[in-house]
Amino acid sequence: MDPGNNTGMSKFLLLGLSEDPELQPLIFGLFLSMYLITVFGNLLLILAVSSDSHLHTPMYFFLANLSFADICFTSTTVPKMLINIQTQNKVITFEGCLSQMYFFLLFSGLDVFLLTVMAYDRFVAICHPLQYMVIMNPWLCGLLVLVTWGTSFLHSLLETLMLLRLSFCTKVEIPHFFCELNQMIQLACSDTFLNNMVMYFSAMLLGGAPLTGILYSYGKIVSSICGISSAQGKYKTFSTCASHLSVVSLFYCTSLGLYFSSAATQSSHSGAVASVMYTVVTPMLNPFIYSLRNKDIKKALMRFFGIAALKG
């Protein structure tokens, strides 16, 4: 295959997690189950928050946005993978690959920024409880969500437009189950120096800055909790941010685990398997983490289904 400026007619092959035909039904069933649980679980959270006036607070407003982002985040990759397995056709067009990568970057970035905003919300609630409703007013909450959407939109648009300047061979194989940015850059036939620079700079800026904000917020939270005299007061205060801390830890630990495992093995397929943790498993677990120990969510769901049953 000769390299050339064939971006408009290029086709890619998504090799998936395994090329073993005997494993395809198992992978299909497993991912279909996880996808349905993710959509159903996050949708329940959104319905609980929107239907219960007691949950119309900044914390649950951000949580509903995170659930929506998780549904969209998973929907950019898993349905295409399921279709490929079902039809036994691994081909994806260049335009389709660009679209998938754009939305993947958009919603993954949205996840990161929303987790940061939620850390700030917990910081204000615990360290400045008397001014909480004044600081976290509806205007600021709306502005924070708007900024997260705008930043994610601009970043994903930049990375996508940067790929348009590259030339690809007429048919190339992607050892992944979706069009991942780094894999796309590696498959280019032209110079990718500028793309790599933008990708790594964006990763440091848009990954490092939110993580710094989260660590700073929780540093202040821990300091504030340590200042509480009673053990019961410490436990009650910490419980208000335990779910968010669990989700943040899960997201960043799986992301860092993917990075280090990919660097250690140098295997694209190993990286694809590891990426399942943060692309599929984490969005699936988020609703359970936020609802299992949250009495407000449980009560809201009970009221919602109670009302639904009465209306039915």
Coordinates of C-alpha atoms in Angstrom, one line a residue:
M1 CA 0.0 0.0 0.0
D2 CA 1.5 3.3 -1.0
P3 CA 1.0 6.3 1.2
G4 CA -0.8 9.2 -0.2
N5 CA -3.4 11.9 0.6
N6 CA -6.2 9.4 0.6
T7 CA -8.0 10.6 3.8
G8 CA -11.3 11.0 2.0
M9 CA -11.4 7.4 0.7
S10 CA -9.5 5.6 3.5
K11 CA -11.1 2.7 5.3
F12 CA -10.0 1.3 8.6
L13 CA -10.4 -2.1 10.2
L14 CA -11.3 -2.2 13.9
L15 CA -9.7 -5.5 15.0
G16 CA -11.5 -5.4 18.4
L17 CA -10.4 -7.2 21.6
S18 CA -9.8 -10.6 20.1
E19 CA -9.7 -12.1 16.6
D20 CA -10.6 -15.6 17.9
P21 CA -14.1 -16.5 16.4
E22 CA -14.9 -18.6 19.4
L23 CA -14.6 -15.7 21.8
Q24 CA -16.9 -13.3 19.8
P25 CA -20.3 -14.5 21.3
L26 CA -18.8 -14.2 24.8
I27 CA -17.5 -10.7 24.1
F28 CA -20.8 -9.7 22.5
G29 CA -22.9 -10.9 25.4
L30 CA -20.6 -9.4 28.0
F31 CA -20.4 -5.9 26.4
L32 CA -24.1 -5.9 25.6
S33 CA -24.9 -6.6 29.2
M34 CA -22.5 -3.9 30.5
Y35 CA -23.8 -1.4 28.0
L36 CA -27.5 -2.0 29.0
I37 CA -26.6 -1.8 32.7
T38 CA -24.7 1.5 32.0
V39 CA -27.5 3.1 30.1
F40 CA -30.2 1.9 32.5
G41 CA -28.3 2.7 35.7
N42 CA -27.3 6.2 34.6
L43 CA -30.8 6.9 33.2
L44 CA -32.3 6.0 36.5
L45 CA -30.0 8.5 38.3
I46 CA -31.1 11.2 35.9
L47 CA -34.8 10.4 36.4
A48 CA -34.4 10.3 40.1
V49 CA -32.7 13.7 40.2
S50 CA -35.1 15.4 37.8
S51 CA -38.2 14.0 39.4
D52 CA -37.5 14.7 43.0
S53 CA -37.4 18.3 44.2
H54 CA -35.3 17.4 47.2
L55 CA -32.4 16.5 44.8
H56 CA -32.5 19.9 43.0
T57 CA -29.2 20.9 44.5
P58 CA -25.8 21.7 42.9
M59 CA -24.3 18.3 43.8
Y60 CA -27.1 16.3 42.2
F61 CA -27.3 18.7 39.2
F62 CA -23.6 17.9 38.5
L63 CA -24.3 14.2 39.1
A64 CA -27.1 14.2 36.5
N65 CA -24.8 15.8 34.0
L66 CA -22.1 13.2 34.8
S67 CA -24.6 10.4 34.2
F68 CA -25.6 11.9 30.9
A69 CA -22.0 12.2 29.8
D70 CA -21.4 8.5 30.9
I71 CA -24.3 7.3 28.7
C72 CA -23.0 9.3 25.7
F73 CA -19.4 8.3 26.4
T74 CA -20.1 4.6 26.3
S75 CA -22.5 5.0 23.4
T76 CA -19.7 6.3 21.2
T77 CA -17.8 3.0 21.2
V78 CA -19.8 0.0 22.4
P79 CA -22.7 -0.1 19.9
K80 CA -20.3 0.1 17.0
M81 CA -18.3 -2.8 18.5
L82 CA -21.5 -4.9 18.9
I83 CA -22.6 -4.2 15.4
N84 CA -19.1 -5.2 14.1
I85 CA -19.3 -8.5 16.0
Q86 CA -22.9 -9.2 14.9
T87 CA -22.3 -8.5 11.2
Q88 CA -18.8 -9.9 11.2
N89 CA -17.7 -6.7 9.5
K90 CA -14.8 -4.7 11.0
V91 CA -14.7 -1.9 8.5
I92 CA -15.2 1.7 9.5
T93 CA -14.9 4.7 7.1
F94 CA -12.5 7.5 7.7
E95 CA -15.4 9.9 8.3
G96 CA -17.0 7.4 10.7
C97 CA -13.7 7.0 12.6
L98 CA -13.3 10.8 12.9
S99 CA -16.9 11.1 14.2
Q100 CA -16.3 8.4 16.8
M101 CA -13.0 9.9 17.9
Y102 CA -14.5 13.4 18.2
F103 CA -17.4 12.3 20.4
F104 CA -15.2 10.0 22.4
L105 CA -12.8 12.9 23.2
L106 CA -15.8 15.2 23.8
F107 CA -17.5 13.0 26.4
S108 CA -14.3 11.7 28.0
G109 CA -13.2 15.3 28.5
L110 CA -16.6 16.2 29.9
D111 CA -16.2 13.4 32.4
V112 CA -12.9 14.8 33.6
F113 CA -14.1 18.3 34.0
L114 CA -17.4 17.4 35.7
L115 CA -15.5 15.3 38.3
T116 CA -13.3 18.4 38.9
V117 CA -16.4 20.6 39.3
M118 CA -17.9 18.1 41.7
A119 CA -14.8 18.2 43.8
Y120 CA -15.0 22.0 44.0
D121 CA -18.7 21.6 45.0
R122 CA -17.7 19.3 47.9
F123 CA -14.9 21.6 48.8
V124 CA -17.3 24.6 49.2
A125 CA -19.9 22.4 51.0
I126 CA -17.5 21.2 53.6
C127 CA -15.1 24.1 54.0
H128 CA -17.6 26.9 53.6
P129 CA -21.0 25.4 54.6
L130 CA -22.6 28.7 55.6
Q131 CA -21.9 30.3 52.2
Y132 CA -22.5 27.2 50.2
M133 CA -25.9 28.2 48.6
V134 CA -24.6 31.7 48.0
I135 CA -21.5 30.5 46.3
M136 CA -23.0 27.6 44.4
N137 CA -25.9 29.5 43.1
P138 CA -27.8 28.4 40.0
W139 CA -26.0 30.9 37.7
L140 CA -22.6 29.6 38.7
C141 CA -23.6 26.0 38.4
G142 CA -24.9 26.6 34.9
L143 CA -21.8 28.5 34.0
L144 CA -19.5 25.7 35.3
V145 CA -21.3 23.1 33.2
L146 CA -21.3 25.4 30.2
V147 CA -17.5 25.9 30.5
T148 CA -17.0 22.1 30.8
W149 CA -19.0 21.6 27.6
G150 CA -17.2 24.4 25.8
T151 CA -13.7 23.3 26.8
S152 CA -14.4 19.7 25.8
F153 CA -15.9 20.8 22.5
L154 CA -12.9 22.9 21.6
H155 CA -10.4 20.2 22.6
S156 CA -12.1 17.4 20.6
L157 CA -12.6 19.7 17.6
L158 CA -8.9 20.7 17.7
E159 CA -7.7 17.1 17.8
T160 CA -10.2 16.0 15.0
L161 CA -9.1 18.9 12.7
M162 CA -5.5 18.1 13.3
L163 CA -6.1 14.6 11.9
L164 CA -7.4 16.0 8.7
R165 CA -4.0 17.3 7.8
L166 CA -2.6 13.7 7.9
S167 CA -2.4 11.2 5.0
F168 CA -3.4 7.6 5.5
C169 CA -3.0 4.4 3.5
T170 CA -6.1 3.2 1.7
K171 CA -6.8 0.4 4.2
V172 CA -5.2 0.2 7.7
E173 CA -5.8 -1.9 10.8
I174 CA -6.6 -0.4 14.2
P175 CA -5.8 -2.9 17.0
H176 CA -8.6 -1.6 19.1
F177 CA -12.4 -1.7 19.4
F178 CA -12.8 2.0 18.7
C179 CA -10.9 4.8 16.8
E180 CA -8.5 5.9 19.5
L181 CA -6.5 9.1 18.9
N182 CA -3.0 7.7 19.5
Q183 CA -3.7 4.7 17.3
M184 CA -4.9 6.9 14.5
I185 CA -1.8 9.1 14.7
Q186 CA 0.5 6.1 14.6
L187 CA -1.2 4.8 11.5
A188 CA -0.6 8.0 9.5
C189 CA 1.7 7.8 6.5
S190 CA 2.7 11.5 6.8
D191 CA 4.6 13.5 9.4
T192 CA 2.9 13.4 12.8
F193 CA 5.2 15.5 14.9
L194 CA 2.7 18.4 15.3
N195 CA -0.1 16.0 16.1
N196 CA 1.9 14.3 18.8
M197 CA 2.9 17.7 20.3
V198 CA -0.8 18.8 20.4
M199 CA -1.9 15.5 21.8
Y200 CA 0.7 15.4 24.6
F201 CA 0.3 19.0 25.5
S202 CA -3.5 18.6 25.7
A203 CA -3.1 15.6 27.9
M204 CA -0.8 17.4 30.3
L205 CA -3.0 20.6 30.4
L206 CA -6.5 19.1 30.3
G207 CA -5.5 16.1 32.4
G208 CA -3.0 17.6 34.8
A209 CA -5.0 20.8 35.6
P210 CA -8.2 19.0 36.6
L211 CA -6.3 16.5 38.7
T212 CA -4.5 19.3 40.5
G213 CA -7.8 21.0 41.2
I214 CA -9.2 17.7 42.6
L215 CA -6.2 17.1 44.8
Y216 CA -6.2 20.7 46.1
S217 CA -10.0 20.4 46.9
Y218 CA -9.6 17.2 48.8
G219 CA -6.5 18.5 50.6
K220 CA -8.6 21.3 51.9
I221 CA -11.4 18.9 52.7
V222 CA -9.2 16.5 54.7
S223 CA -7.7 19.5 56.6
S224 CA -11.3 20.7 57.4
I225 CA -12.4 17.2 58.5
C226 CA -9.3 16.9 60.8
G227 CA -10.4 20.0 62.5
I228 CA -13.8 18.5 63.6
S229 CA -13.6 17.3 67.2
S230 CA -16.1 14.4 67.3
A231 CA -15.6 11.1 65.4
Q232 CA -19.3 11.1 64.4
G233 CA -19.0 14.5 62.9
K234 CA -15.9 13.5 60.9
Y235 CA -17.7 10.4 59.6
K236 CA -20.8 12.3 58.6
T237 CA -18.8 15.0 56.8
F238 CA -16.6 12.5 55.0
S239 CA -19.6 10.5 53.9
T240 CA -20.8 13.4 51.9
C241 CA -17.9 13.2 49.5
A242 CA -17.0 9.4 49.8
S243 CA -19.0 8.5 46.6
H244 CA -17.3 11.2 44.6
L245 CA -13.9 10.3 45.9
S246 CA -14.5 6.6 45.0
V247 CA -15.5 7.6 41.4
V248 CA -12.5 9.9 41.0
S249 CA -10.2 7.2 42.3
L250 CA -11.7 4.6 40.0
F251 CA -11.4 6.9 36.9
Y252 CA -7.9 8.0 37.5
C253 CA -6.6 4.7 38.7
T254 CA -7.9 2.9 35.6
S255 CA -6.6 5.6 33.3
L256 CA -3.1 5.5 34.9
G257 CA -3.2 1.7 34.9
L258 CA -3.9 1.8 31.2
Y259 CA -1.1 4.2 30.6
F260 CA 1.5 2.2 32.6
S261 CA 0.3 -1.2 31.3
S262 CA 0.6 0.0 27.7
A263 CA 4.0 1.4 28.3
A264 CA 5.2 -1.8 29.9
T265 CA 3.9 -4.3 27.4
Q266 CA 4.1 -2.3 24.2
S267 CA 1.2 -4.4 23.0
S268 CA -1.8 -2.6 21.3
H269 CA -4.2 -5.5 22.1
S270 CA -3.2 -5.4 25.8
G271 CA -3.9 -1.7 25.8
A272 CA -7.3 -2.3 24.2
V273 CA -8.2 -4.8 26.8
A274 CA -7.0 -2.5 29.6
S275 CA -9.0 0.5 28.2
V276 CA -12.2 -1.4 28.8
M277 CA -11.9 -0.5 32.5
Y278 CA -12.3 3.2 32.0
T279 CA -14.4 3.2 28.8
V280 CA -17.0 0.7 29.8
V281 CA -16.6 -0.5 33.4
T282 CA -16.2 2.9 35.1
P283 CA -19.4 4.4 33.6
M284 CA -21.2 1.2 34.5
L285 CA -20.1 1.3 38.1
N286 CA -20.7 5.1 38.7
P287 CA -24.5 4.8 39.3
F288 CA -24.0 2.0 41.8
I289 CA -21.3 3.9 43.7
Y290 CA -23.5 7.0 44.0
S291 CA -26.8 5.2 44.8
L292 CA -25.9 2.2 47.1
R293 CA -24.9 4.3 50.1
N294 CA -27.0 7.4 49.2
K295 CA -30.3 7.5 51.1
D296 CA -31.5 10.5 49.1
I297 CA -31.1 8.7 45.8
K298 CA -32.8 5.5 47.2
K299 CA -35.8 7.5 48.5
A300 CA -36.1 9.4 45.2
L301 CA -36.1 6.1 43.2
M302 CA -38.7 4.6 45.5
R303 CA -40.9 7.7 45.2
F304 CA -40.4 7.7 41.4
F305 CA -41.4 4.0 41.0
G306 CA -44.2 4.5 43.5
I307 CA -45.6 7.3 41.5
A308 CA -45.1 5.4 38.3
A309 CA -46.9 2.4 39.7
L310 CA -49.8 4.5 40.9
K311 CA -50.2 6.2 37.5
G312 CA -50.0 2.8 35.8

